[in-house]
XYZ file of C-alpha atoms in Angstrom:
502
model
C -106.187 -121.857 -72.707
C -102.213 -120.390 -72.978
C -101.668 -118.693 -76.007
C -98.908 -120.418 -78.349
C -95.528 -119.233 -78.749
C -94.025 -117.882 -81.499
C -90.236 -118.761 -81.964
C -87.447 -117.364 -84.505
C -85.506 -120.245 -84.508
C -85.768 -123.815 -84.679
C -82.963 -124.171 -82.099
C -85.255 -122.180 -79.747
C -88.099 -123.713 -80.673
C -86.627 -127.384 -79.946
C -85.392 -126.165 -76.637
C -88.743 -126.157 -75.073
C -90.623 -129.086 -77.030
C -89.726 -132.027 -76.110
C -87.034 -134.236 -77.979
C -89.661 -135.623 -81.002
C -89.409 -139.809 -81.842
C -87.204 -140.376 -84.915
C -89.774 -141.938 -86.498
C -92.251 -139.810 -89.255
C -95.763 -140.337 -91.092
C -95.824 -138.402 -94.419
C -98.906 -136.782 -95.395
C -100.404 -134.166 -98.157
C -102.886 -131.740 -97.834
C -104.859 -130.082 -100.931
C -106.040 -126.664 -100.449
C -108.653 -125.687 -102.919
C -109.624 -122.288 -104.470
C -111.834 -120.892 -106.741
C -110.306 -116.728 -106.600
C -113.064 -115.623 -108.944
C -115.892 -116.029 -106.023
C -113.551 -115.432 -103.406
C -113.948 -118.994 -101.627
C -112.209 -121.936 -100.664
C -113.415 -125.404 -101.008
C -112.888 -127.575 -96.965
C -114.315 -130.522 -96.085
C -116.010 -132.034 -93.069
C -113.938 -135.082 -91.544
C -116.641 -138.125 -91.277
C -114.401 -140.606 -89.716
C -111.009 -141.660 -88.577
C -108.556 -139.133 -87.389
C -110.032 -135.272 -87.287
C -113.364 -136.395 -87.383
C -116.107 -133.403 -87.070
C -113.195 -130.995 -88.278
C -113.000 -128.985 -91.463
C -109.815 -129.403 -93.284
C -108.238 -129.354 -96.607
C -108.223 -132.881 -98.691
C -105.402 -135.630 -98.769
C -104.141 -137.893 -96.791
C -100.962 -140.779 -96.424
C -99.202 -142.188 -99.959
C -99.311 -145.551 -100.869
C -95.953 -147.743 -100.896
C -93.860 -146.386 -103.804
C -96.275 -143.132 -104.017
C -95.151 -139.901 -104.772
C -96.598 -137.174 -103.029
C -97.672 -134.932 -105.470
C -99.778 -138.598 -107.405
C -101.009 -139.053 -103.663
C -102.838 -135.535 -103.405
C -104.082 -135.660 -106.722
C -105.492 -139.073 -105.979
C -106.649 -138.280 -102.545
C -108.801 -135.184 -103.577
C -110.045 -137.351 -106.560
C -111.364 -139.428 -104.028
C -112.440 -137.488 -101.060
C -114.274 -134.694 -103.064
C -114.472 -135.895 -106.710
C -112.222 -132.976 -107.888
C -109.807 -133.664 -111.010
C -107.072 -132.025 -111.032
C -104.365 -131.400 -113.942
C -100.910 -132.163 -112.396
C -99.840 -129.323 -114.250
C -102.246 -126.899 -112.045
C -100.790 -128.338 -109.033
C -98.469 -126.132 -107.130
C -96.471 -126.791 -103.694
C -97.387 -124.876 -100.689
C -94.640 -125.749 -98.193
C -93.942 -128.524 -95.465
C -95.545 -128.582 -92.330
C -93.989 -130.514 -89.037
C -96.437 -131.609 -86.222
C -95.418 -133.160 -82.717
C -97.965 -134.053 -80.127
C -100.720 -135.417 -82.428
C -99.761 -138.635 -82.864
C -96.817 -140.879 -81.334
C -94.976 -140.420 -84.341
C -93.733 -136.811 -86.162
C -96.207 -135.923 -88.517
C -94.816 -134.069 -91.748
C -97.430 -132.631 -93.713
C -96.856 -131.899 -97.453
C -99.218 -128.939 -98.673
C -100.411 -128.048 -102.514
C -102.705 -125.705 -103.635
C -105.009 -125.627 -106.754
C -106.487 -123.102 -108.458
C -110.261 -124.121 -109.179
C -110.518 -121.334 -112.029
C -108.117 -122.945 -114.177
C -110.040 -126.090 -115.091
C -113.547 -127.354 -114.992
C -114.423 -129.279 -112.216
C -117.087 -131.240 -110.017
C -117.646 -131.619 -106.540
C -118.499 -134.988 -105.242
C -119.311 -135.913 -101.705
C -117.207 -138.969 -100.206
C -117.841 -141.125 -97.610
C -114.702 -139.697 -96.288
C -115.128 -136.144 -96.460
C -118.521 -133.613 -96.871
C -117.434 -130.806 -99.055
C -118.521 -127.375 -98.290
C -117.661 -123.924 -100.025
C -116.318 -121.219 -97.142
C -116.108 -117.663 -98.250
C -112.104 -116.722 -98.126
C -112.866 -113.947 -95.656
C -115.011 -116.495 -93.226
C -113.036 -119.829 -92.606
C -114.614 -121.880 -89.887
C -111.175 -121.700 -87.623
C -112.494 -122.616 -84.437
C -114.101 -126.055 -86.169
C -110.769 -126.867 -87.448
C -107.057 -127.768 -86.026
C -105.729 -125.464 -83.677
C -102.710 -125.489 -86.433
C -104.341 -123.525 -89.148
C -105.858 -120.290 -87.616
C -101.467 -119.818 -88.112
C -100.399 -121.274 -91.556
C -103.637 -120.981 -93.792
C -104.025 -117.208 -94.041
C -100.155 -116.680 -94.842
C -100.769 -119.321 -97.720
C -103.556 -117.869 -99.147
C -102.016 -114.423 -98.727
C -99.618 -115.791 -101.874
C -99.679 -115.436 -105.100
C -101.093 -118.527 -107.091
C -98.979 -118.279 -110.591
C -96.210 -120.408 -109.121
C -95.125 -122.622 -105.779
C -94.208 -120.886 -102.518
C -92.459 -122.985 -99.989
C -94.020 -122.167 -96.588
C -92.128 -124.185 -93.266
C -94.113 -124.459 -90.179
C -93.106 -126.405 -86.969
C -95.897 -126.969 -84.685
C -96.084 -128.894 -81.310
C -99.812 -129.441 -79.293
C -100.436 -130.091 -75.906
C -104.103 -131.961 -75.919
C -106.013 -130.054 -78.824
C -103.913 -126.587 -78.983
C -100.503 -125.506 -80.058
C -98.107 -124.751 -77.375
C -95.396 -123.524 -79.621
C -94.883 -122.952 -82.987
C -92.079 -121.242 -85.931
C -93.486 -120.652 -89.511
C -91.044 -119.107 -91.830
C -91.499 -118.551 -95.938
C -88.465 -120.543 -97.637
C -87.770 -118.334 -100.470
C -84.162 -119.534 -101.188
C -82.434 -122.998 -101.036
C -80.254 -122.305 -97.646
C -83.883 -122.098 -95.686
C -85.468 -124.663 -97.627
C -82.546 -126.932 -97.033
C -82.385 -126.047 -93.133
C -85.471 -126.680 -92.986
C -85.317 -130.162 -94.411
C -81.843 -130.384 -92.747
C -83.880 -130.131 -89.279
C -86.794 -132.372 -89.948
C -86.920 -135.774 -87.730
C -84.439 -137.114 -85.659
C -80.132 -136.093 -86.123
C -80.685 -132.621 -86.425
C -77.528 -130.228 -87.079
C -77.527 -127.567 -84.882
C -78.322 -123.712 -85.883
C -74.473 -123.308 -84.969
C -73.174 -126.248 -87.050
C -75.498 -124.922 -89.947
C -73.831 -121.575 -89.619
C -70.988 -122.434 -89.769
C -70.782 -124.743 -92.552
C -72.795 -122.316 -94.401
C -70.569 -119.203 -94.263
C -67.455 -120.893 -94.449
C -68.664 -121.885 -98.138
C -69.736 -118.383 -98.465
C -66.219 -117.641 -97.795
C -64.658 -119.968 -99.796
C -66.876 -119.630 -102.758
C -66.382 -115.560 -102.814
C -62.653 -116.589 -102.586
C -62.715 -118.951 -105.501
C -65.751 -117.715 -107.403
C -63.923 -117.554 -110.923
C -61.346 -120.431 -110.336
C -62.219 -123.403 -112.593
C -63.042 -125.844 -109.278
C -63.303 -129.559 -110.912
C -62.776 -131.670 -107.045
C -63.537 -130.865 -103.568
C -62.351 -132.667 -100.703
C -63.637 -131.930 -97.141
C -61.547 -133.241 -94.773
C -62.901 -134.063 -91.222
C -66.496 -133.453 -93.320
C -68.385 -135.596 -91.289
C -72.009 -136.408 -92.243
C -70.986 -134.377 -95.758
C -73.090 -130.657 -95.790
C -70.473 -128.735 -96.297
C -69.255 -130.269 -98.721
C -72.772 -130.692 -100.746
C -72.671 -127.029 -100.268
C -69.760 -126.382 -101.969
C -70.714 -128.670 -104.580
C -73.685 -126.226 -105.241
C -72.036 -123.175 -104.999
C -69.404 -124.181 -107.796
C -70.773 -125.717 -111.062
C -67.697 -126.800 -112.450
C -67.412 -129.180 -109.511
C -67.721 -133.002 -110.940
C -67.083 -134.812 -107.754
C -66.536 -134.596 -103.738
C -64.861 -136.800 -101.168
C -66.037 -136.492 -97.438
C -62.669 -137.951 -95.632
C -63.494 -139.061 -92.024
C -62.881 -141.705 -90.168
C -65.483 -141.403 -87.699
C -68.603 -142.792 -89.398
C -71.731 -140.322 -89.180
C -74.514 -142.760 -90.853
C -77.882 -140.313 -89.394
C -76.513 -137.486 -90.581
C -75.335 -138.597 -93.568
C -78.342 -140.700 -94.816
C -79.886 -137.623 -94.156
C -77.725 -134.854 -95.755
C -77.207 -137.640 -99.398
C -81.672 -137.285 -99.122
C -81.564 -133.865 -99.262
C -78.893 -132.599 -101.338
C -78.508 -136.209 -103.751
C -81.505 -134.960 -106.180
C -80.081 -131.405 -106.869
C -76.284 -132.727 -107.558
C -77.981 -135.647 -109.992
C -79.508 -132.363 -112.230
C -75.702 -131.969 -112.838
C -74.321 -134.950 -112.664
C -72.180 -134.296 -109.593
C -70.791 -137.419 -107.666
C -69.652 -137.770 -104.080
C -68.324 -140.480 -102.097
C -67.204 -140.762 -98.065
C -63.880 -142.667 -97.058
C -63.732 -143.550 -93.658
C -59.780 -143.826 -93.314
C -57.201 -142.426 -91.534
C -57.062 -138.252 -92.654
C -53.299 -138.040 -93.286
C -52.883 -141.073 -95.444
C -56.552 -140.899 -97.569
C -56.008 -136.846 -98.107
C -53.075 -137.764 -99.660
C -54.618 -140.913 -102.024
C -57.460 -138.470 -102.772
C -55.231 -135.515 -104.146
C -53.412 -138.045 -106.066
C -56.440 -139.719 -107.376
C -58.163 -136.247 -108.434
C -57.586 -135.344 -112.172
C -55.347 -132.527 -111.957
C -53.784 -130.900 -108.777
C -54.632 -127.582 -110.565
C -58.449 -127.843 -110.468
C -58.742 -129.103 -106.698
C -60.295 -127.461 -103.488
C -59.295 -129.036 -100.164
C -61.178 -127.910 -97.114
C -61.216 -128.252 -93.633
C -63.831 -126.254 -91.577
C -62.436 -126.364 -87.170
C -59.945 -129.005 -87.749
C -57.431 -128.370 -85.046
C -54.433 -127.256 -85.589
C -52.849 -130.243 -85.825
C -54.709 -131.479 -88.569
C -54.129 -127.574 -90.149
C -51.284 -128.123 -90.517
C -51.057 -131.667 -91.926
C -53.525 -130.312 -94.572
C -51.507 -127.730 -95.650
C -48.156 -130.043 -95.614
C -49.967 -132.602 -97.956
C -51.453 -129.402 -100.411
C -48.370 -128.072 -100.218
C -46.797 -131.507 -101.113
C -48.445 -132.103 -103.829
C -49.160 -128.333 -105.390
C -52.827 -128.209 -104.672
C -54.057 -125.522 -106.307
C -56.835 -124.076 -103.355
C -57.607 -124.602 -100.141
C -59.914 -123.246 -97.635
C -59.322 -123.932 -93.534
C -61.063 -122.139 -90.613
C -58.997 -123.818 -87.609
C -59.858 -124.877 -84.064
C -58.666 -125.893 -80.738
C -55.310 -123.921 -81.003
C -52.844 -125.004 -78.170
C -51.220 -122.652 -76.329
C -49.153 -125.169 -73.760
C -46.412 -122.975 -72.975
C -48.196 -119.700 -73.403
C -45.812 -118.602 -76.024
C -48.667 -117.555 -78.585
C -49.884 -115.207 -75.660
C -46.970 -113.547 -74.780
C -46.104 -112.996 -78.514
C -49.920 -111.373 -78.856
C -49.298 -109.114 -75.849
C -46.187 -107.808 -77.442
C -47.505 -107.399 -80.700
C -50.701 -105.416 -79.948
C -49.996 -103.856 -76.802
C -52.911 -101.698 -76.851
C -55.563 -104.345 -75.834
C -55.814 -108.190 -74.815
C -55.062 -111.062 -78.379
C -56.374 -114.351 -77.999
C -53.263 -117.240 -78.462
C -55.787 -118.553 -81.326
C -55.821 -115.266 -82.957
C -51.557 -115.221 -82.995
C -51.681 -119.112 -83.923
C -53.759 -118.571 -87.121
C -51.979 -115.667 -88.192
C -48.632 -118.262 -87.886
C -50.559 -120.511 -89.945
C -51.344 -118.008 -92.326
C -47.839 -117.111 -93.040
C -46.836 -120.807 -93.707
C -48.890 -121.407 -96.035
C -48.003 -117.979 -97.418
C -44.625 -119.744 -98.652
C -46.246 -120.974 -101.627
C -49.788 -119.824 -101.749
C -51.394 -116.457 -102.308
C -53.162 -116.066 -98.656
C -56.071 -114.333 -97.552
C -57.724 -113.925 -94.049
C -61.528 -113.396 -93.954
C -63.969 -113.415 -91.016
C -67.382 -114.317 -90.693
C -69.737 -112.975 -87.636
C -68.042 -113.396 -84.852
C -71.734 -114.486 -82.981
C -71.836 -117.758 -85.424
C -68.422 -119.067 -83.970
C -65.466 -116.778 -81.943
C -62.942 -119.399 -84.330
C -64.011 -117.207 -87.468
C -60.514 -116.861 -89.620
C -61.065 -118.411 -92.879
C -57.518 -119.243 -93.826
C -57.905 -118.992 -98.282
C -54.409 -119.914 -100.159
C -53.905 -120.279 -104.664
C -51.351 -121.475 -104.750
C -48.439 -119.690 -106.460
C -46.113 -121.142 -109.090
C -42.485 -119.798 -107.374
C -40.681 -120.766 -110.153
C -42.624 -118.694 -112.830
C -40.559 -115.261 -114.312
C -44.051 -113.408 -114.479
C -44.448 -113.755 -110.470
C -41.301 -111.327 -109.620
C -42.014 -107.930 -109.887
C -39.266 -105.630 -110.502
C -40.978 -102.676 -108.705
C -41.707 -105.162 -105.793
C -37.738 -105.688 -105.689
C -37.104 -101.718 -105.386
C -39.724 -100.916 -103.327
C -38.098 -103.620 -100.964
C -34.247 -102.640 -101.307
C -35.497 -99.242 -100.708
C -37.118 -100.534 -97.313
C -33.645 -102.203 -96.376
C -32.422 -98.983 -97.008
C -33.921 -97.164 -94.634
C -34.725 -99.253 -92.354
C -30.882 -99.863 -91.855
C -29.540 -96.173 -92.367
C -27.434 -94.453 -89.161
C -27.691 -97.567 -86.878
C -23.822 -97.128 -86.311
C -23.594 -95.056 -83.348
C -20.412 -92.785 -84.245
C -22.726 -92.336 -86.959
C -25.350 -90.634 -84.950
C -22.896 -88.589 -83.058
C -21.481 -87.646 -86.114
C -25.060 -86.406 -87.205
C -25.584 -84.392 -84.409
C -22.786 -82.459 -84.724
C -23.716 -81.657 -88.308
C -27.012 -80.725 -86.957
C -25.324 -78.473 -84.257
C -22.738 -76.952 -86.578
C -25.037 -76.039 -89.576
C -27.398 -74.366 -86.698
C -24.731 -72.304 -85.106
C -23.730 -71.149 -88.559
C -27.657 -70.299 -89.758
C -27.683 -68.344 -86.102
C -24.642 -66.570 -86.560
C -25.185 -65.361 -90.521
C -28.673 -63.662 -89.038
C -27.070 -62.312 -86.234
C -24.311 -60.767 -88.528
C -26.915 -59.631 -90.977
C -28.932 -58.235 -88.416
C -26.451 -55.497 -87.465
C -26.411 -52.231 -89.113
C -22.562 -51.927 -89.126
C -22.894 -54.066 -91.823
C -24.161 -52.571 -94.431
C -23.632 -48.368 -92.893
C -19.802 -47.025 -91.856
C -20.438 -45.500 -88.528
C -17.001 -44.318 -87.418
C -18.549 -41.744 -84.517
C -20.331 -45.033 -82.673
C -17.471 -47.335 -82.147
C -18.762 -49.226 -79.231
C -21.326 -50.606 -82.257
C -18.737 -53.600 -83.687
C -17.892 -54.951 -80.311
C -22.085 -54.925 -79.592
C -22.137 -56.539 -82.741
C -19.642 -59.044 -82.471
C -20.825 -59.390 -78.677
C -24.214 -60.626 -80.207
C -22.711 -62.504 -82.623
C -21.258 -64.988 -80.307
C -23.838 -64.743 -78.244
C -26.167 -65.767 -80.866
C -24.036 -68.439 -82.282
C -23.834 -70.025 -78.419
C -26.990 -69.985 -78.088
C -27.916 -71.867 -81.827
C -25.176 -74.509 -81.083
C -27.061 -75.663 -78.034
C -30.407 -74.895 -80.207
C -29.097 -77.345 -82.727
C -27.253 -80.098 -80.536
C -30.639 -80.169 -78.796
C -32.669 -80.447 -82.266
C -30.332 -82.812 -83.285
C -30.772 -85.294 -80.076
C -34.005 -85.446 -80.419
C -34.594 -85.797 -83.984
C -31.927 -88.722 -83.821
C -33.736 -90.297 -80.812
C -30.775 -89.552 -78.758
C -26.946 -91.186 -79.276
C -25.182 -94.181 -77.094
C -21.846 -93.182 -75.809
C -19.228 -93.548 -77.422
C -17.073 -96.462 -76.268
């Protein structure tokens, strides 16, 4: 028998297990304890599927069943156990190819015997027997559990835990396997995000994920009322967004290619946590220029919208930003895609920019698209890792009221005119020469004042040494010769060297 592999991904994990059928039997599975002895309660299959195996109790909901009413009926009537739905806490989600035809999704709970009384009843199901914790029958029970069942008991039993296991079998034993502990809503939500047929890719996850990240840190204390996502797709960005700002009273997914698995899908997952706050979203399937336009109009108040775009192509960039900019949107969020570079005029303006190493034209074309929408937005550039997605710029604009006193700064203004200043100053080339010569005359004259200083004639009469004033003034001119060239020199290079003069 091979031993199972472990994976750390589900995209790894699905690219060795075979593509699983779309279609999914939901189960639950009721793990009983009793912590005070130190055992769990299994029972012995007597028929049907598993039959001979220990296992926990449950088994598949009625139509219209919940799953938490099916495992507290199922253990009622497999073991006679009554349990309060109040002492019944989740366990986690389990996913199982190779057992059966279909995908087999197994919903877990736990109880905790010591909290109620209780009475064990043997079914003609199921033969109840008491295991100590420390010596569960493993190799009389599904390959599966020798994995999952010691993490979950491992857990504290005061509240749920939300363990996620993907297991495949080949005949009776796992071939591979990924169990990960859910302990905040982005797994959970992969998780559920991956289950049964349309998954989203790890890299599509990503990437919707930190670009709200990004946008959300951008806009954490703006007062975010609509988001439109434009190009959304089957919608998880923009549920995501949704989430991350609770302000948010409705979304629009604008796309006009129609993604119905994805989006029955993402509207399962995320529809029960936007109903808690009343959140609404809807998907028009129309062309992007003309419906971003009917959305932004049809949103309450320019001032409290978010319009997003996560790799839109350029093109449609920059139609975004025309229509926000149209009609004074107040934020918006774009990480571009599939910049063109047809004439190769973004690579050539890279290479002279930042001569020191090799710029990508996608790099230049973002940072063009980041000063447009500079014109009437506050703009920021952000980045997220570089290994989700090598198109990683989050474009962020506010936009800016231009025509507001309070946004001119009168320091700004100086600071600028000083700039001008010097960034203008001796660009007229008599100018220059005129500088050097300044620079050579004030050197000769600094030369010649220590030369003069520097003889002792000048200070002592020494009428018996007469040959001493013509050494002096010898090494006077001597000195000032030699500081003139000193300075023209100093000069030329400080000044970066003159054109001739014409």
């Amino acid at each position: 028998m091979k031993a199972a592999t472990a994976h750390d991904s589900l995209d790894s994990f699905f690219q060795v297990v075979p593509e699983p059928s779309p279609a999914i039997s939901h189960y639950t599975l009721i793990l009983l304890i009793q912590p005070s002895t130190d055992k769990i309660l299994l029972g012995k299959k007597l028929c049907g599927f598993g039959e001979g195996k220990f296992n926990g109790f449950g088994g598949k909901p009625n139509p219209n069943e919940s799953m938490r009413d099916c495992a507290l009926r199922e253990t009622e009537e497999e073991c006679g156990v009554i349990v309060p739905p109040e002492f019944l806490l989740s366990g986690g989600t389990l996913t199982f190819t190779g057992l059966a035809p279909k995908q087999m999704i197994v919903h877990l709970y736990r109880v905790n015997l010591d909290n109620f009384p209780f009475k064990v009843v043997p079914s003609d199901e199921m033969d109840p027997t008491w295991f100590p914790i420390t010596s569960i029958p493993f190799s009389l029970m599904f390959d599966d559990d020798k994995f999952w069942l010691p993490k979950l008991l491992s857990k504290a039993w005061s509240a749920d835990c939300a363990l996620e296991g993907n297991f495949h079998f080949d005949g009776d034993f796992v071939s591979n396997y990924i169990l990960t502990h859910n302990d905040n809503l982005e797994k959970k939500l992969f998780h559920e995000l991956h289950r049964g047929g349309g998954r989203l890719s790890l890299k599509e996850y990503n990437e919707a994920l930190h670009f709200a990240l990004m946008t959300q840190r951008r806009f954490k204390k703006s007062k975010v009322e609509r988001i439109i996502d434009v190009c959304g797709g089957h919608g998880a960005l923009l549920h995501w967004l949704m989430i991350r700002f609770p302000n948010c009273k409705s979304g629009v997914v604008i796309d006009p290619a129609k993604c119905d698995s994805g989006r029955t899908k993402v509207q399962n997952i995320f529809t029960p946590l936007l109903q808690k706050k009343s959140q609404t979203v809807k998907y028009v399937n129309e062309k992007l220029e003309d419906a971003l336009l009917k959305e932004i109009d049809a949103s309450p108040s320019p001032s409290t919208t978010l319009v997003v775009a996560c790799h839109a192509c350029q093109y449609l960039t920059t139609r975004i930003i025309e229509a926000c900019e149209a009609r004074k949107v107040a934020y918006i969020s774009v990480m571009p895609c599939c910049q063109k570079d047809e004439t190769g005029g973004f690579r050539a303006l890279g290479q002279k920019l930042f001569k020191s190493g090799k710029v990508e034209a996608g790099v230049v074309s973002d940072m063009m698209t980041a000063g447009k929408l500079s014109h009437f937005y506050h703009v920021k550039v952000t980045l997220i890792d570089e290994k989700i997605t090598p198109l990683n710029r989050v474009i962020t604009g506010e936009w800016a009221d231009t025509n507001s006193a309070d946004t001119t700064n009168p320091k700004d203004e100086q600071r600028l005119q000083r700039a001008y200043k010097k960034a203008h100053q001796n660009t007229n080339p008599k100018s220059k020469i005129r500088r050097i010569k300044q620079n050579s005359f004030y050197a000769a004259t600094s030369f010649a004042l220590l030369a003069i200083l520097s003889q002792p004639s000048f200070f002592f009469s020494l009428p018996k040494q007469l040959p001493a004033p013509r050494l002096a003034t010898s090494n006077t001119i001597l000195t000032t010769l030699f500081g003139s060239i000193i300075g023209f020199a100093a000069g030329k290079l400080y000044y970066g060297g003159a054109p001739k003069e014409k």
